[in-house]
DNA sequence: TAATTCATGGACTCACGGGTACAATAATGA
DNA sequence: TCATTATTGTACCCGTGAGTCCATGAATTA
């Protein structure tokens, strides 16, 4: 990622001691933890520095100011999460099984505490950091939506189901998997994340509705 | 609401000048606006006071401190919103029409900027103000879920549809109405609230799936 | 009228935390 | 070795904003 280096360092490795990449990583790591745990306002730069085992001046040397540190750390976190999403196995050929497999993975992903916190912070900060919010959407929910849309579109082309509007159908289907009142309750700390069984059961139910309503050939 | 008075004032109207209820209202009003707009940390008590046309001391006399002010203002806002939800018209007899009518109202409600902000702030603050979060859930999402569950249960009893688990079905159905990636995009300020037409179209689609999949009489 | 409580506004205290200054030291390229 | 840049620790500056103090005046009950 050379563009990243250019954007972050801005200097071509002139003479003198180079910046320590390990320290940079450590700072980003600590910053992620702190920002996710406390939000922007309540996070102390001093604490990040000490947790990273680094002096405060080093933090400012690498990232300029608190906002820059936030942006960089969220960006790195977003990339990490996006990789996790990209690592899903190939979809089974069977449509129903493909939807259930992916759906369960998505639910577990989208309701993991880290993603929940990240979503929360970015939603709070969307007004002041629109590019970050957009990047998060693209590499998180956008990927989920795109994958499901692809699966559905393919199934339509193969004549397995019939959908008047694939995009909207995908949106509603994903919604029915992930974001019910039950999910709201988790956001409000009224319950924990679902177990794998709960997630799967929930997705299976939605998928079965969906297929029952849209399948071309008669089924039960 | 006498319990409210007792909790807030604590004194039985002794001698001397009584507290001005209008000022109290004005303070709450300004506080709601500010907290919804900026969140807790970024809200300035001075600003609330000046916007309410009141001295800062008066704010502290009425609400003790910033946290108390926040709690009181969110409570009042939650009550207001709950009233809006309670004001919905009686459900039409027709099941499909009832679901669509309520669903559209819910979507417009849950995606209104105010509710979105409130949800966001409470989710952020859930750890430090669990009772407030719980109260919000009860009078917001909880009411929606309860209403839909009621409608579905009745329909089951009348033999119009068949559902193995009414509660979970209601959760998924509500989710498919409200909280797709499209909604996430709105939270991230990537799009605005849906129009009435969009909301209705979306709900209608979900309801039709649902009924197609669960109707007792033969379907295609 | 007297006693009591509320409200005002402005000045004030005080803790907190972002960001900087500086002097010393370490690592690197030339 | 020399110039250059990174890093450190500590001490510091300084804006900000929550919460308080106080002297004055207004509303209310007895």
Short mmCIF file of C-alpha atoms (C1' of nucleotides) in Angstrom, two decimals:
data_model
loop_
_atom_site.label_atom_id
_atom_site.label_comp_id
_atom_site.label_asym_id
_atom_site.label_seq_id
_atom_site.Cartn_x
_atom_site.Cartn_y
_atom_site.Cartn_z
CA UNK A 1 0.00 0.00 0.00
CA UNK A 2 2.32 2.74 -1.20
CA UNK A 3 -0.41 5.33 -1.40
CA UNK A 4 -0.91 4.90 2.31
CA UNK A 5 2.72 5.52 3.03
CA UNK A 6 2.75 8.60 0.87
CA UNK A 7 -0.36 9.94 2.51
CA UNK A 8 0.85 9.21 6.01
CA UNK A 9 4.54 10.00 5.90
CA UNK A 10 4.84 12.46 3.10
CA UNK A 11 8.58 12.18 3.06
CA UNK A 12 10.64 9.99 0.80
CA UNK A 13 12.96 8.57 3.42
CA UNK A 14 15.40 11.44 3.55
CA UNK A 15 18.52 11.32 5.66
CA UNK A 16 18.34 10.74 9.37
CA UNK A 17 16.59 8.20 11.51
CA UNK A 18 13.44 6.74 9.94
CA UNK A 19 10.13 6.47 11.77
CA UNK A 20 9.63 3.27 13.62
CA UNK A 21 6.85 1.29 11.93
CA UNK A 22 6.40 -0.95 14.92
CA UNK A 23 5.67 1.97 17.14
CA UNK A 24 3.21 3.23 14.58
CA UNK A 25 1.40 -0.10 14.67
CA UNK A 26 1.39 -0.16 18.43
CA UNK A 27 -0.09 3.32 18.55
CA UNK A 28 -2.80 2.43 16.05
CA UNK A 29 -3.58 -0.68 18.00
CA UNK A 30 -3.97 1.10 21.29
CA UNK A 31 -5.93 3.88 19.62
CA UNK A 32 -8.41 1.42 18.16
CA UNK A 33 -9.01 -0.15 21.51
CA UNK A 34 -9.46 3.17 23.24
CA UNK A 35 -11.67 4.79 20.63
CA UNK A 36 -13.88 1.72 20.38
CA UNK A 37 -14.16 1.52 24.11
CA UNK A 38 -14.73 5.16 24.94
CA UNK A 39 -15.62 7.07 21.83
CA UNK A 40 -13.68 10.04 20.59
CA UNK A 41 -14.37 12.63 23.24
CA UNK A 42 -13.71 10.40 26.22
CA UNK A 43 -10.49 8.98 24.85
CA UNK A 44 -7.26 10.43 26.27
CA UNK A 45 -4.27 10.76 24.05
CA UNK A 46 -2.00 10.28 27.04
CA UNK A 47 -3.57 6.94 27.68
CA UNK A 48 -3.08 5.78 24.12
CA UNK A 49 0.56 6.78 24.32
CA UNK A 50 1.20 4.98 27.56
CA UNK A 51 -0.71 1.90 26.44
CA UNK A 52 1.36 1.79 23.28
CA UNK A 53 4.53 2.15 25.34
CA UNK A 54 5.42 5.35 23.57
CA UNK A 55 5.86 8.99 24.41
CA UNK A 56 3.08 11.42 23.64
CA UNK A 57 5.31 13.40 21.32
CA UNK A 58 5.75 10.33 19.17
CA UNK A 59 2.02 10.03 18.76
CA UNK A 60 1.82 13.61 17.57
CA UNK A 61 4.84 13.13 15.31
CA UNK A 62 3.13 10.24 13.56
CA UNK A 63 -0.45 11.39 13.35
CA UNK A 64 -0.51 15.13 13.75
CA UNK A 65 -3.41 15.46 16.15
CA UNK A 66 -6.20 13.55 17.80
CA UNK A 67 -8.50 13.74 14.79
CA UNK A 68 -5.80 12.41 12.52
CA UNK A 69 -5.15 9.58 14.91
CA UNK A 70 -8.82 8.73 15.01
CA UNK A 71 -9.09 8.74 11.25
CA UNK A 72 -6.05 6.55 10.81
CA UNK A 73 -7.04 4.06 13.46
CA UNK A 74 -10.59 3.68 12.20
CA UNK A 75 -9.30 3.27 8.68
CA UNK A 76 -7.00 0.48 9.74
CA UNK A 77 -9.74 -1.19 11.73
CA UNK A 78 -12.14 -0.97 8.83
CA UNK A 79 -9.60 -2.67 6.58
CA UNK A 80 -9.15 -5.47 9.06
CA UNK A 81 -12.86 -6.07 9.28
CA UNK A 82 -13.23 -5.96 5.53
CA UNK A 83 -10.66 -8.71 5.22
CA UNK A 84 -12.65 -10.86 7.60
CA UNK A 85 -15.69 -10.42 5.37
CA UNK A 86 -13.72 -11.24 2.25
CA UNK A 87 -12.47 -14.48 3.78
CA UNK A 88 -15.81 -16.23 3.63
CA UNK A 89 -15.82 -19.60 1.87
CA UNK A 90 -17.23 -20.05 -1.60
CA UNK A 91 -20.99 -20.25 -1.65
CA UNK A 92 -22.53 -23.69 -1.86
CA UNK A 93 -24.30 -24.36 -5.12
CA UNK A 94 -27.62 -24.85 -3.37
CA UNK A 95 -29.36 -21.46 -3.15
CA UNK A 96 -30.96 -22.02 0.20
CA UNK A 97 -27.77 -23.30 1.72
CA UNK A 98 -25.77 -20.41 0.26
CA UNK A 99 -28.08 -17.84 1.77
CA UNK A 100 -28.08 -19.52 5.14
CA UNK A 101 -24.33 -19.91 5.21
CA UNK A 102 -23.61 -16.34 4.28
CA UNK A 103 -26.43 -14.96 6.32
CA UNK A 104 -25.28 -16.65 9.49
CA UNK A 105 -21.77 -15.38 8.96
CA UNK A 106 -23.07 -11.87 8.38
CA UNK A 107 -25.21 -11.89 11.46
CA UNK A 108 -22.37 -13.06 13.64
CA UNK A 109 -20.15 -10.46 12.06
CA UNK A 110 -22.54 -7.53 12.23
CA UNK A 111 -23.48 -8.26 15.78
CA UNK A 112 -19.99 -8.76 17.12
CA UNK A 113 -19.23 -6.16 19.78
CA UNK A 114 -16.45 -4.56 17.78
CA UNK A 115 -18.51 -3.97 14.69
CA UNK A 116 -21.36 -2.68 16.78
CA UNK A 117 -19.11 -0.17 18.49
CA UNK A 118 -17.51 0.90 15.26
CA UNK A 119 -20.86 1.41 13.61
CA UNK A 120 -22.00 3.39 16.60
CA UNK A 121 -19.02 5.69 16.66
CA UNK A 122 -19.07 6.27 12.95
CA UNK A 123 -22.78 7.02 12.98
CA UNK A 124 -22.13 9.53 15.73
CA UNK A 125 -19.25 11.07 13.86
CA UNK A 126 -20.72 10.82 10.37
CA UNK A 127 -21.29 14.55 10.12
CA UNK A 128 -17.68 15.43 10.89
CA UNK A 129 -15.97 12.55 9.07
CA UNK A 130 -18.13 11.76 6.04
CA UNK A 131 -15.32 10.06 4.09
CA UNK A 132 -14.67 7.63 6.92
CA UNK A 133 -18.33 6.81 7.23
CA UNK A 134 -18.57 6.21 3.51
CA UNK A 135 -15.50 3.97 3.52
CA UNK A 136 -16.96 1.94 6.35
CA UNK A 137 -20.22 1.48 4.54
CA UNK A 138 -18.49 0.41 1.36
CA UNK A 139 -16.35 -2.22 2.99
CA UNK A 140 -18.91 -3.45 5.52
CA UNK A 141 -22.65 -3.28 4.87
CA UNK A 142 -22.03 -2.53 1.21
CA UNK A 143 -20.14 -5.78 0.77
CA UNK A 144 -22.85 -7.76 2.51
CA UNK A 145 -25.53 -6.19 0.39
CA UNK A 146 -23.53 -6.70 -2.78
CA UNK A 147 -22.90 -10.35 -2.05
CA UNK A 148 -26.51 -11.11 -1.33
CA UNK A 149 -27.65 -9.17 -4.35
CA UNK A 150 -25.28 -11.21 -6.46
CA UNK A 151 -26.57 -14.48 -5.12
CA UNK A 152 -30.15 -13.45 -5.71
CA UNK A 153 -29.50 -12.11 -9.15
CA UNK A 154 -27.85 -15.31 -10.20
CA UNK A 155 -30.72 -17.34 -8.87
CA UNK A 156 -33.12 -15.18 -10.83
CA UNK A 157 -31.18 -15.69 -14.01
CA UNK A 158 -31.27 -19.40 -13.47
CA UNK A 159 -35.00 -19.21 -13.09
CA UNK A 160 -35.00 -20.49 -9.51
CA UNK A 161 -36.85 -17.51 -8.10
CA UNK A 162 -38.69 -14.53 -9.45
CA UNK A 163 -38.09 -11.02 -8.09
CA UNK A 164 -39.46 -7.76 -9.41
CA UNK A 165 -36.61 -5.75 -7.87
CA UNK A 166 -33.51 -7.63 -6.84
CA UNK A 167 -31.81 -4.74 -5.07
CA UNK A 168 -34.70 -3.95 -2.83
CA UNK A 169 -35.36 -7.58 -2.15
CA UNK A 170 -31.76 -8.01 -1.05
CA UNK A 171 -32.03 -5.04 1.27
CA UNK A 172 -35.13 -6.37 2.98
CA UNK A 173 -33.70 -9.85 3.23
CA UNK A 174 -30.51 -8.65 4.87
CA UNK A 175 -32.55 -6.49 7.20
CA UNK A 176 -34.68 -9.41 8.29
CA UNK A 177 -31.53 -11.31 9.15
CA UNK A 178 -29.73 -8.77 11.19
CA UNK A 179 -31.58 -5.84 12.52
CA UNK A 180 -34.71 -6.60 14.42
CA UNK A 181 -35.76 -5.20 17.77
CA UNK A 182 -33.61 -7.94 19.19
CA UNK A 183 -30.60 -6.22 17.68
CA UNK A 184 -31.72 -2.87 18.99
CA UNK A 185 -31.85 -4.43 22.42
CA UNK A 186 -28.25 -5.51 22.06
CA UNK A 187 -27.20 -2.03 21.03
CA UNK A 188 -28.87 -0.72 24.15
CA UNK A 189 -26.93 -3.22 26.21
CA UNK A 190 -30.11 -5.04 27.14
CA UNK A 191 -28.81 -8.32 25.83
CA UNK A 192 -25.60 -9.82 24.46
CA UNK A 193 -24.69 -10.97 20.99
CA UNK A 194 -26.55 -13.99 19.64
CA UNK A 195 -25.00 -17.42 19.74
CA UNK A 196 -24.20 -19.16 16.51
CA UNK A 197 -27.31 -21.28 16.94
CA UNK A 198 -29.56 -18.29 17.45
CA UNK A 199 -28.09 -16.54 14.46
CA UNK A 200 -28.47 -19.54 12.25
CA UNK A 201 -31.99 -20.27 13.35
CA UNK A 202 -32.97 -16.71 12.67
CA UNK A 203 -31.43 -16.59 9.24
CA UNK A 204 -32.92 -19.91 8.31
CA UNK A 205 -36.36 -18.70 9.17
CA UNK A 206 -35.97 -15.60 7.01
CA UNK A 207 -34.52 -17.50 4.11
CA UNK A 208 -37.35 -19.96 4.20
CA UNK A 209 -39.92 -17.21 4.08
CA UNK A 210 -38.17 -15.62 1.29
CA UNK A 211 -37.93 -18.75 -0.77
CA UNK A 212 -41.44 -19.85 0.03
CA UNK A 213 -42.71 -16.54 -1.25
CA UNK A 214 -40.57 -16.28 -4.35
CA UNK A 215 -39.69 -19.74 -5.54
CA UNK A 216 -40.81 -20.49 -9.03
CA UNK A 217 -41.41 -24.18 -8.67
CA UNK A 218 -43.92 -25.36 -6.08
CA UNK A 219 -42.34 -26.22 -2.74
CA UNK A 220 -43.34 -26.48 0.88
CA UNK B 1 -47.94 12.78 36.64
CA UNK B 2 -47.61 13.28 40.40
CA UNK B 3 -44.84 10.73 40.77
CA UNK B 4 -42.77 12.83 38.43
CA UNK B 5 -43.28 15.95 40.52
CA UNK B 6 -42.35 14.13 43.68
CA UNK B 7 -39.24 12.71 42.13
CA UNK B 8 -38.15 15.98 40.64
CA UNK B 9 -39.05 18.54 43.27
CA UNK B 10 -38.97 16.65 46.49
CA UNK B 11 -40.56 19.47 48.43
CA UNK B 12 -44.19 19.84 49.34
CA UNK B 13 -44.66 23.46 48.36
CA UNK B 14 -43.42 25.09 51.55
CA UNK B 15 -43.45 28.81 52.06
CA UNK B 16 -41.67 31.09 49.62
CA UNK B 17 -41.69 31.46 45.89
CA UNK B 18 -42.46 28.23 43.99
CA UNK B 19 -40.37 26.96 41.11
CA UNK B 20 -41.47 28.21 37.76
CA UNK B 21 -42.82 25.28 35.75
CA UNK B 22 -42.61 27.19 32.51
CA UNK B 23 -38.93 27.73 32.94
CA UNK B 24 -38.54 24.07 33.67
CA UNK B 25 -40.25 23.22 30.42
CA UNK B 26 -38.16 25.70 28.50
CA UNK B 27 -34.98 24.22 29.92
CA UNK B 28 -36.02 20.69 29.05
CA UNK B 29 -36.92 21.81 25.59
CA UNK B 30 -33.61 23.47 24.93
CA UNK B 31 -31.76 20.57 26.49
CA UNK B 32 -33.48 18.07 24.19
CA UNK B 33 -32.51 20.06 21.16
CA UNK B 34 -28.92 20.44 22.25
CA UNK B 35 -28.38 16.88 23.38
CA UNK B 36 -29.94 15.47 20.22
CA UNK B 37 -27.89 17.77 18.08
CA UNK B 38 -24.51 17.42 19.77
CA UNK B 39 -24.56 14.45 22.07
CA UNK B 40 -23.81 14.69 25.76
CA UNK B 41 -20.14 15.58 25.77
CA UNK B 42 -20.36 18.34 23.18
CA UNK B 43 -23.38 19.98 24.74
CA UNK B 44 -22.71 23.10 26.82
CA UNK B 45 -24.85 23.80 29.82
CA UNK B 46 -24.37 27.53 29.30
CA UNK B 47 -25.87 27.23 25.87
CA UNK B 48 -28.91 25.38 27.12
CA UNK B 49 -29.44 28.08 29.73
CA UNK B 50 -29.18 30.93 27.27
CA UNK B 51 -31.34 29.17 24.72
CA UNK B 52 -33.99 28.62 27.37
CA UNK B 53 -33.74 32.29 28.36
CA UNK B 54 -32.76 31.35 31.87
CA UNK B 55 -29.78 31.78 34.13
CA UNK B 56 -27.37 28.91 34.59
CA UNK B 57 -28.07 28.76 38.29
CA UNK B 58 -31.70 28.06 37.53
CA UNK B 59 -30.73 25.07 35.47
CA UNK B 60 -28.72 23.68 38.35
CA UNK B 61 -31.46 24.49 40.82
CA UNK B 62 -33.94 22.44 38.79
CA UNK B 63 -31.84 19.50 37.67
CA UNK B 64 -28.82 19.25 39.92
CA UNK B 65 -26.16 18.62 37.33
CA UNK B 66 -25.59 17.89 33.69
CA UNK B 67 -26.27 14.19 34.00
CA UNK B 68 -29.55 14.85 35.76
CA UNK B 69 -30.52 17.29 33.08
CA UNK B 70 -29.72 14.75 30.42
CA UNK B 71 -31.72 12.05 32.12
CA UNK B 72 -34.72 14.30 32.59
CA UNK B 73 -34.68 15.62 29.05
CA UNK B 74 -34.36 12.22 27.45
CA UNK B 75 -37.11 10.92 29.64
CA UNK B 76 -39.44 13.68 28.57
CA UNK B 77 -38.53 13.19 24.93
CA UNK B 78 -39.11 9.47 25.17
CA UNK B 79 -42.54 10.09 26.60
CA UNK B 80 -43.40 12.44 23.77
CA UNK B 81 -42.35 9.92 21.19
CA UNK B 82 -44.23 7.15 22.91
CA UNK B 83 -47.38 9.23 22.69
CA UNK B 84 -46.91 9.60 18.96
CA UNK B 85 -46.72 5.84 18.67
CA UNK B 86 -49.80 5.35 20.79
CA UNK B 87 -51.80 7.71 18.62
CA UNK B 88 -51.94 5.37 15.65
CA UNK B 89 -55.41 4.65 14.28
CA UNK B 90 -57.17 1.38 14.95
CA UNK B 91 -55.94 -1.41 12.74
CA UNK B 92 -58.05 -2.24 9.71
CA UNK B 93 -59.73 -5.60 9.90
CA UNK B 94 -57.89 -6.84 6.86
CA UNK B 95 -54.61 -8.43 8.00
CA UNK B 96 -52.54 -7.32 5.06
CA UNK B 97 -53.81 -3.80 5.27
CA UNK B 98 -53.24 -3.67 9.01
CA UNK B 99 -49.63 -4.72 8.68
CA UNK B 100 -48.98 -2.28 5.88
CA UNK B 101 -50.63 0.61 7.68
CA UNK B 102 -48.76 0.05 10.91
CA UNK B 103 -45.55 -0.88 9.20
CA UNK B 104 -45.45 2.30 7.17
CA UNK B 105 -46.09 4.38 10.24
CA UNK B 106 -43.34 2.57 12.09
CA UNK B 107 -40.84 3.02 9.33
CA UNK B 108 -41.51 6.72 9.07
CA UNK B 109 -41.29 6.97 12.82
CA UNK B 110 -38.15 4.92 13.33
CA UNK B 111 -36.34 6.68 10.55
CA UNK B 112 -37.25 10.19 11.52
CA UNK B 113 -34.12 12.19 12.33
CA UNK B 114 -35.09 12.70 15.95
CA UNK B 115 -35.61 9.06 16.71
CA UNK B 116 -32.42 8.17 14.92
CA UNK B 117 -30.45 10.62 16.99
CA UNK B 118 -32.07 9.53 20.20
CA UNK B 119 -31.38 5.90 19.47
CA UNK B 120 -27.80 6.77 18.66
CA UNK B 121 -27.19 8.72 21.83
CA UNK B 122 -28.82 6.15 24.03
CA UNK B 123 -26.87 3.34 22.42
CA UNK B 124 -23.70 5.31 23.07
CA UNK B 125 -24.69 5.99 26.64
CA UNK B 126 -26.30 2.63 27.37
CA UNK B 127 -23.46 1.55 29.63
CA UNK B 128 -23.70 4.60 31.87
CA UNK B 129 -27.49 5.05 31.85
CA UNK B 130 -28.98 1.56 31.63
CA UNK B 131 -32.36 2.55 33.04
CA UNK B 132 -32.83 5.22 30.41
CA UNK B 133 -31.91 2.84 27.64
CA UNK B 134 -34.35 0.30 28.98
CA UNK B 135 -37.14 2.85 29.22
CA UNK B 136 -36.50 3.92 25.66
CA UNK B 137 -36.67 0.38 24.43
CA UNK B 138 -39.88 -0.29 26.27
CA UNK B 139 -41.71 2.69 24.93
CA UNK B 140 -40.26 2.62 21.42
CA UNK B 141 -39.11 -0.57 19.76
CA UNK B 142 -40.83 -2.63 22.42
CA UNK B 143 -44.19 -1.10 21.58
CA UNK B 144 -43.69 -1.70 17.89
CA UNK B 145 -42.73 -5.28 18.48
CA UNK B 146 -45.62 -5.82 20.84
CA UNK B 147 -48.15 -4.40 18.43
CA UNK B 148 -46.97 -6.50 15.54
CA UNK B 149 -46.80 -9.58 17.69
CA UNK B 150 -50.38 -8.94 18.74
CA UNK B 151 -51.59 -8.59 15.19
CA UNK B 152 -49.83 -11.77 14.15
CA UNK B 153 -51.02 -13.75 17.11
CA UNK B 154 -54.60 -12.79 16.46
CA UNK B 155 -54.27 -13.77 12.83
CA UNK B 156 -52.90 -17.12 13.89
CA UNK B 157 -55.76 -17.72 16.24
CA UNK B 158 -58.19 -16.92 13.48
CA UNK B 159 -56.44 -19.45 11.31
CA UNK B 160 -55.39 -16.94 8.70
CA UNK B 161 -51.70 -17.78 8.90
CA UNK B 162 -49.57 -20.41 10.52
CA UNK B 163 -46.44 -19.53 12.49
CA UNK B 164 -44.25 -21.84 14.52
CA UNK B 165 -42.95 -18.98 16.67
CA UNK B 166 -44.92 -15.76 16.66
CA UNK B 167 -42.42 -13.72 18.63
CA UNK B 168 -39.49 -14.47 16.41
CA UNK B 169 -41.56 -14.03 13.30
CA UNK B 170 -42.58 -10.59 14.48
CA UNK B 171 -38.98 -9.64 15.13
CA UNK B 172 -37.87 -10.64 11.66
CA UNK B 173 -40.82 -8.96 10.04
CA UNK B 174 -40.19 -5.67 11.80
CA UNK B 175 -36.52 -5.94 10.92
CA UNK B 176 -37.27 -6.41 7.26
CA UNK B 177 -39.37 -3.26 7.34
CA UNK B 178 -37.02 -0.92 9.00
CA UNK B 179 -33.41 -1.80 9.25
CA UNK B 180 -31.74 -2.75 6.01
CA UNK B 181 -28.43 -1.51 4.69
CA UNK B 182 -30.46 1.37 3.38
CA UNK B 183 -31.14 2.38 6.93
CA UNK B 184 -27.51 1.98 7.88
CA UNK B 185 -26.69 4.35 5.06
CA UNK B 186 -29.02 6.91 6.54
CA UNK B 187 -27.41 6.56 9.94
CA UNK B 188 -24.07 7.23 8.33
CA UNK B 189 -25.47 10.35 6.72
CA UNK B 190 -25.13 8.83 3.28
CA UNK B 191 -28.79 9.35 2.50
CA UNK B 192 -31.84 11.02 4.00
CA UNK B 193 -34.99 9.57 5.49
CA UNK B 194 -37.29 7.70 3.14
CA UNK B 195 -40.34 9.35 1.68
CA UNK B 196 -43.74 8.05 2.58
CA UNK B 197 -43.92 6.31 -0.78
CA UNK B 198 -40.59 4.59 -0.31
CA UNK B 199 -41.53 3.49 3.16
CA UNK B 200 -44.87 2.13 2.08
CA UNK B 201 -43.47 0.34 -0.92
CA UNK B 202 -40.86 -1.31 1.22
CA UNK B 203 -43.28 -2.43 3.88
CA UNK B 204 -45.70 -3.70 1.31
CA UNK B 205 -43.03 -5.86 -0.24
CA UNK B 206 -42.11 -7.39 3.10
CA UNK B 207 -45.68 -7.99 4.09
CA UNK B 208 -46.42 -9.69 0.85
CA UNK B 209 -43.50 -12.06 1.26
CA UNK B 210 -44.54 -12.80 4.72
CA UNK B 211 -48.12 -13.56 3.82
CA UNK B 212 -47.17 -15.50 0.72
CA UNK B 213 -44.96 -17.70 2.83
CA UNK B 214 -47.31 -18.20 5.76
CA UNK B 215 -50.84 -17.96 4.51
CA UNK B 216 -52.89 -21.00 5.29
CA UNK B 217 -54.99 -21.01 2.16
CA UNK B 218 -53.23 -22.17 -0.98
CA UNK B 219 -50.73 -19.72 -2.30
CA UNK B 220 -48.41 -19.46 -5.31
"C1'" DT C 1 -44.70 43.44 56.74
"C1'" DA C 2 -41.65 39.59 57.69
"C1'" DA C 3 -39.85 35.28 56.39
"C1'" DT C 4 -38.72 32.33 52.87
"C1'" DT C 5 -37.55 30.58 48.53
"C1'" DC C 6 -36.60 31.45 43.59
"C1'" DA C 7 -34.18 33.77 39.95
"C1'" DT C 8 -30.51 36.69 37.94
"C1'" DG C 9 -25.93 37.66 36.02
"C1'" DG C 10 -21.46 38.00 36.36
"C1'" DA C 11 -17.27 36.84 38.26
"C1'" DC C 12 -14.99 33.09 40.01
"C1'" DT C 13 -12.62 28.38 41.05
"C1'" DC C 14 -10.81 24.40 39.45
"C1'" DA C 15 -9.84 20.08 37.10
"C1'" DC C 16 -8.93 18.31 32.90
"C1'" DG C 17 -6.78 17.43 28.74
"C1'" DG C 18 -4.95 18.77 24.00
"C1'" DG C 19 -0.91 20.30 22.40
"C1'" DT C 20 3.97 22.33 22.82
"C1'" DA C 21 8.94 23.41 24.41
"C1'" DC C 22 13.16 21.77 25.45
"C1'" DA C 23 17.22 19.32 26.30
"C1'" DA C 24 19.17 14.97 25.97
"C1'" DT C 25 19.83 10.72 23.48
"C1'" DA C 26 19.39 7.20 19.83
"C1'" DA C 27 19.38 5.67 15.16
"C1'" DT C 28 20.25 6.33 10.48
"C1'" DG C 29 22.59 7.92 5.79
"C1'" DA C 30 26.56 10.23 3.79
"C1'" DT D 1 32.61 11.33 12.03
"C1'" DC D 2 28.87 14.54 10.87
"C1'" DA D 3 24.40 16.05 9.78
"C1'" DT D 4 19.85 14.88 10.25
"C1'" DT D 5 15.74 13.09 12.06
"C1'" DA D 6 13.22 10.23 15.83
"C1'" DT D 7 12.26 9.47 20.43
"C1'" DT D 8 11.88 10.36 25.29
"C1'" DG D 9 10.43 12.51 29.73
"C1'" DT D 10 9.12 16.15 32.02
"C1'" DA D 11 7.37 20.26 32.63
"C1'" DC D 12 4.52 23.62 30.90
"C1'" DC D 13 0.87 26.59 28.49
"C1'" DC D 14 -3.73 27.47 27.79
"C1'" DG D 15 -8.47 27.10 26.34
"C1'" DT D 16 -12.59 25.15 27.93
"C1'" DG D 17 -16.40 24.17 30.47
"C1'" DA D 18 -18.73 22.24 34.81
"C1'" DG D 19 -20.16 23.89 38.87
"C1'" DT D 20 -20.16 27.67 42.73
"C1'" DC D 21 -20.50 32.23 45.16
"C1'" DC D 22 -22.70 36.37 46.02
"C1'" DA D 23 -25.36 40.44 46.13
"C1'" DT D 24 -29.62 41.96 44.47
"C1'" DG D 25 -34.37 41.71 43.51
"C1'" DA D 26 -38.88 39.27 42.72
"C1'" DA D 27 -42.66 36.20 43.99
"C1'" DT D 28 -45.12 33.85 47.39
"C1'" DT D 29 -47.13 32.44 52.23
"C1'" DA D 30 -48.21 33.66 56.92
#
